[in-house]
Structures are given as C-alpha cells and as structure tokens.
Amino acid sequence: MPTGAGGGGEESEAEGARDGQDGQDGRAGGAEGEKPLGSRAPHFIRRSRPLHLSWQVAVFLVGLAVVVLGVIMLPLPGPGWVVIFLGMGIWATEFVWAQLALRWTRRKVAEAAQKALDPRVRRRNLTLTVIGVALIAALGGWYLWKYGLVMPWKIDED
C-alpha cells in the first residue's frame, strides 16, 4: 500500500496508481526497512479529496518556508543545510518526489561515510592535511621572518 496507512480505501489505491507506485519501490527494497512511498496524512484527510489537497498545499507551503529559511542561512550564521534537509523532510511526509530525493541523499551520505572510513582514504586525507598544515606554517613563518608582526596594510615601503 503506497500510503503507509491502514484502511486501504479506493482513494489510497488511486493515489498509488497516480504516483506510479504499486507498493514496491524498484530502487529501494522493502527489506531494508524503508517506509513505503506516498502520503502519510491521516486517513480521514486522505478520504476527502478537497481536504487532502488543502493538506498537501499546507505541507508544501510549510516545507517551502523552511527550505527558504535554510537557503537564507547558507551565507549567514546558522545551520543552513540542516534546515534545508528539515524542509525536505517536511515535504517527504506528503510527496513521493521528496521521499525519493531524501532516500537518494541518505544513500549518498552513507556511501561517503563508508568511503571515508576506508583506511587508504583516511591515510591519504591525513597525509594531505599534514602537507597543508606544514605549507601554511611555512608561509606563516616566512611572513613573520620577512615582516614581523605587522599587518600587510601597515607595511612601509622600503
């Protein structure tokens, strides 16, 4: 059942057909414990088409407000990406496209974490970090030797 709620009314089956889902997600197996795709609205809301449409509009607007807030936070202080993914999570309670986007994101994050734990990758990252720190320390030492503790905008012409 694509909606994930009990009852299995005609509206739920029509939504599953409309979304192109038959309860089985071809990209992510149900054996992994993932929730089925579709609306997670309460059954009494899904039963009434106008009420369900109003619910979807409200969920979309709340999710949009949260995503916009996250985008605003990207250049400003604050957890921009966390807020954007929170907005996507709000959308995923109602929309299949957001559920699929979040599944894809989770899968990519898990792959990146697994790759980061690979000993060869960790060794390479550690080596590059040491080289970078040594380079910054060398440049800082050269600057202090050449100019002392004077800021660049206060250097007198020699």
CSV table of C-alpha atoms in Angstrom, one decimal:
chain,number,residue,atom,x,y,z
A,1,MET,CA,0.0,0.0,0.0
A,2,PRO,CA,1.7,3.2,-1.1
A,3,THR,CA,0.2,5.5,1.6
A,4,GLY,CA,1.6,3.6,4.6
A,5,ALA,CA,-1.6,3.9,6.5
A,6,GLY,CA,-4.2,1.2,7.2
A,7,GLY,CA,-7.7,1.1,5.7
A,8,GLY,CA,-6.7,0.7,2.0
A,9,GLY,CA,-9.6,2.7,0.6
A,10,GLU,CA,-10.2,3.4,-3.1
A,11,GLU,CA,-8.6,6.8,-2.8
A,12,SER,CA,-5.3,5.3,-1.5
A,13,GLU,CA,-5.2,2.8,-4.3
A,14,ALA,CA,-5.9,5.6,-6.9
A,15,GLU,CA,-3.1,7.7,-5.4
A,16,GLY,CA,-0.7,4.8,-5.7
A,17,ALA,CA,-1.6,4.3,-9.3
A,18,ARG,CA,-1.4,8.0,-10.0
A,19,ASP,CA,2.1,8.2,-8.5
A,20,GLY,CA,3.2,5.2,-10.5
A,21,GLN,CA,3.7,3.1,-7.3
A,22,ASP,CA,2.3,-0.3,-6.6
A,23,GLY,CA,3.6,-0.5,-3.1
A,24,GLN,CA,7.0,-1.7,-4.3
A,25,ASP,CA,9.8,0.7,-4.8
A,26,GLY,CA,12.0,-0.7,-7.5
A,27,ARG,CA,15.1,1.4,-6.4
A,28,ALA,CA,15.0,0.6,-2.7
A,29,GLY,CA,13.9,-2.8,-1.4
A,30,GLY,CA,11.4,-3.0,1.4
A,31,ALA,CA,13.7,-5.5,3.1
A,32,GLU,CA,15.9,-2.5,4.1
A,33,GLY,CA,13.1,-1.3,6.4
A,34,GLU,CA,12.3,1.8,4.4
A,35,LYS,CA,8.8,3.2,4.7
A,36,PRO,CA,6.5,2.8,1.6
A,37,LEU,CA,6.2,5.8,-0.7
A,38,GLY,CA,3.2,8.1,-0.6
A,39,SER,CA,1.2,10.4,1.6
A,40,ARG,CA,1.5,10.0,5.4
A,41,ALA,CA,-1.5,12.2,6.0
A,42,PRO,CA,-4.1,10.8,8.5
A,43,HIS,CA,-6.7,8.5,6.8
A,44,PHE,CA,-9.6,10.9,7.4
A,45,ILE,CA,-7.8,13.6,5.5
A,46,ARG,CA,-6.9,11.3,2.6
A,47,ARG,CA,-10.5,10.2,2.4
A,48,SER,CA,-11.7,13.6,1.3
A,49,ARG,CA,-10.1,14.9,-1.9
A,50,PRO,CA,-10.6,18.6,-1.2
A,51,LEU,CA,-9.3,18.2,2.4
A,52,HIS,CA,-6.3,16.2,1.1
A,53,LEU,CA,-5.5,18.8,-1.5
A,54,SER,CA,-5.6,21.5,1.2
A,55,TRP,CA,-3.4,19.4,3.4
A,56,GLN,CA,-0.9,19.0,0.6
A,57,VAL,CA,-0.9,22.7,-0.1
A,58,ALA,CA,-0.3,23.5,3.6
A,59,VAL,CA,2.6,20.9,3.8
A,60,PHE,CA,4.1,22.3,0.7
A,61,LEU,CA,4.0,25.9,2.0
A,62,VAL,CA,5.4,25.0,5.4
A,63,GLY,CA,8.2,23.0,3.7
A,64,LEU,CA,8.9,25.8,1.3
A,65,ALA,CA,9.2,28.3,4.2
A,66,VAL,CA,11.6,26.1,6.0
A,67,VAL,CA,13.7,25.4,2.8
A,68,VAL,CA,13.8,29.2,2.0
A,69,LEU,CA,14.9,29.9,5.6
A,70,GLY,CA,17.7,27.3,5.2
A,71,VAL,CA,18.8,28.9,1.9
A,72,ILE,CA,18.9,32.3,3.6
A,73,MET,CA,21.0,30.7,6.4
A,74,LEU,CA,23.6,29.4,3.9
A,75,PRO,CA,25.6,32.6,3.7
A,76,LEU,CA,24.6,33.7,7.2
A,77,PRO,CA,25.5,32.1,10.5
A,78,GLY,CA,23.3,29.2,11.2
A,79,PRO,CA,22.7,25.5,10.2
A,80,GLY,CA,21.6,26.2,6.6
A,81,TRP,CA,21.9,22.7,5.2
A,82,VAL,CA,20.3,21.1,8.3
A,83,VAL,CA,17.3,23.4,7.9
A,84,ILE,CA,17.1,22.7,4.2
A,85,PHE,CA,17.0,19.0,4.9
A,86,LEU,CA,14.4,19.5,7.6
A,87,GLY,CA,12.2,21.3,5.0
A,88,MET,CA,12.8,18.3,2.6
A,89,GLY,CA,11.7,16.0,5.5
A,90,ILE,CA,8.5,18.0,5.9
A,91,TRP,CA,7.9,17.7,2.1
A,92,ALA,CA,8.7,14.0,2.3
A,93,THR,CA,5.7,13.4,4.6
A,94,GLU,CA,3.4,14.1,1.7
A,95,PHE,CA,5.3,14.0,-1.6
A,96,VAL,CA,6.9,11.0,-3.3
A,97,TRP,CA,9.5,13.1,-5.2
A,98,ALA,CA,10.8,14.4,-1.8
A,99,GLN,CA,10.8,10.9,-0.3
A,100,LEU,CA,12.9,9.7,-3.3
A,101,ALA,CA,15.3,12.7,-3.0
A,102,LEU,CA,15.8,12.0,0.7
A,103,ARG,CA,16.4,8.3,0.1
A,104,TRP,CA,19.0,9.2,-2.6
A,105,THR,CA,20.6,11.7,-0.2
A,106,ARG,CA,20.8,9.2,2.6
A,107,ARG,CA,22.3,6.6,0.3
A,108,LYS,CA,25.0,9.0,-0.9
A,109,VAL,CA,25.8,10.2,2.6
A,110,ALA,CA,26.1,6.5,3.8
A,111,GLU,CA,28.4,5.8,0.8
A,112,ALA,CA,30.6,8.8,1.5
A,113,ALA,CA,30.8,7.8,5.2
A,114,GLN,CA,31.8,4.3,4.3
A,115,LYS,CA,34.4,5.6,1.8
A,116,ALA,CA,35.8,8.0,4.5
A,117,LEU,CA,36.3,5.0,6.8
A,118,ASP,CA,38.4,3.2,4.3
A,119,PRO,CA,42.0,3.0,5.7
A,120,ARG,CA,43.6,4.1,2.4
A,121,VAL,CA,41.3,7.1,2.1
A,122,ARG,CA,41.9,8.1,5.7
A,123,ARG,CA,45.7,7.8,5.2
A,124,ARG,CA,45.5,9.9,2.1
A,125,ASN,CA,43.4,12.6,3.8
A,126,LEU,CA,45.7,12.6,6.8
A,127,THR,CA,48.7,13.0,4.6
A,128,LEU,CA,47.1,15.9,2.6
A,129,THR,CA,46.1,17.6,5.9
A,130,VAL,CA,49.7,17.3,7.3
A,131,ILE,CA,51.1,18.7,4.0
A,132,GLY,CA,48.6,21.6,4.1
A,133,VAL,CA,49.3,22.4,7.7
A,134,ALA,CA,53.1,22.3,7.0
A,135,LEU,CA,52.6,24.6,4.0
A,136,ILE,CA,50.6,27.1,6.0
A,137,ALA,CA,53.1,27.0,8.8
A,138,ALA,CA,56.0,27.6,6.3
A,139,LEU,CA,54.2,30.5,4.7
A,140,GLY,CA,53.3,32.0,8.2
A,141,GLY,CA,57.0,31.6,9.3
A,142,TRP,CA,58.2,33.3,6.1
A,143,TYR,CA,55.8,36.2,6.6
A,144,LEU,CA,56.9,36.6,10.2
A,145,TRP,CA,60.6,36.5,9.2
A,146,LYS,CA,60.1,39.0,6.4
A,147,TYR,CA,57.7,41.5,8.0
A,148,GLY,CA,57.4,40.6,11.7
A,149,LEU,CA,54.0,41.0,13.5
A,150,VAL,CA,52.9,43.9,11.2
A,151,MET,CA,49.7,43.5,9.3
A,152,PRO,CA,50.0,43.7,5.4
A,153,TRP,CA,48.1,47.0,5.2
A,154,LYS,CA,50.6,48.7,7.6
A,155,ILE,CA,53.8,47.7,5.7
A,156,ASP,CA,56.1,50.7,5.0
A,157,GLU,CA,57.6,51.0,1.6
A,158,ASP,CA,61.3,50.0,1.7
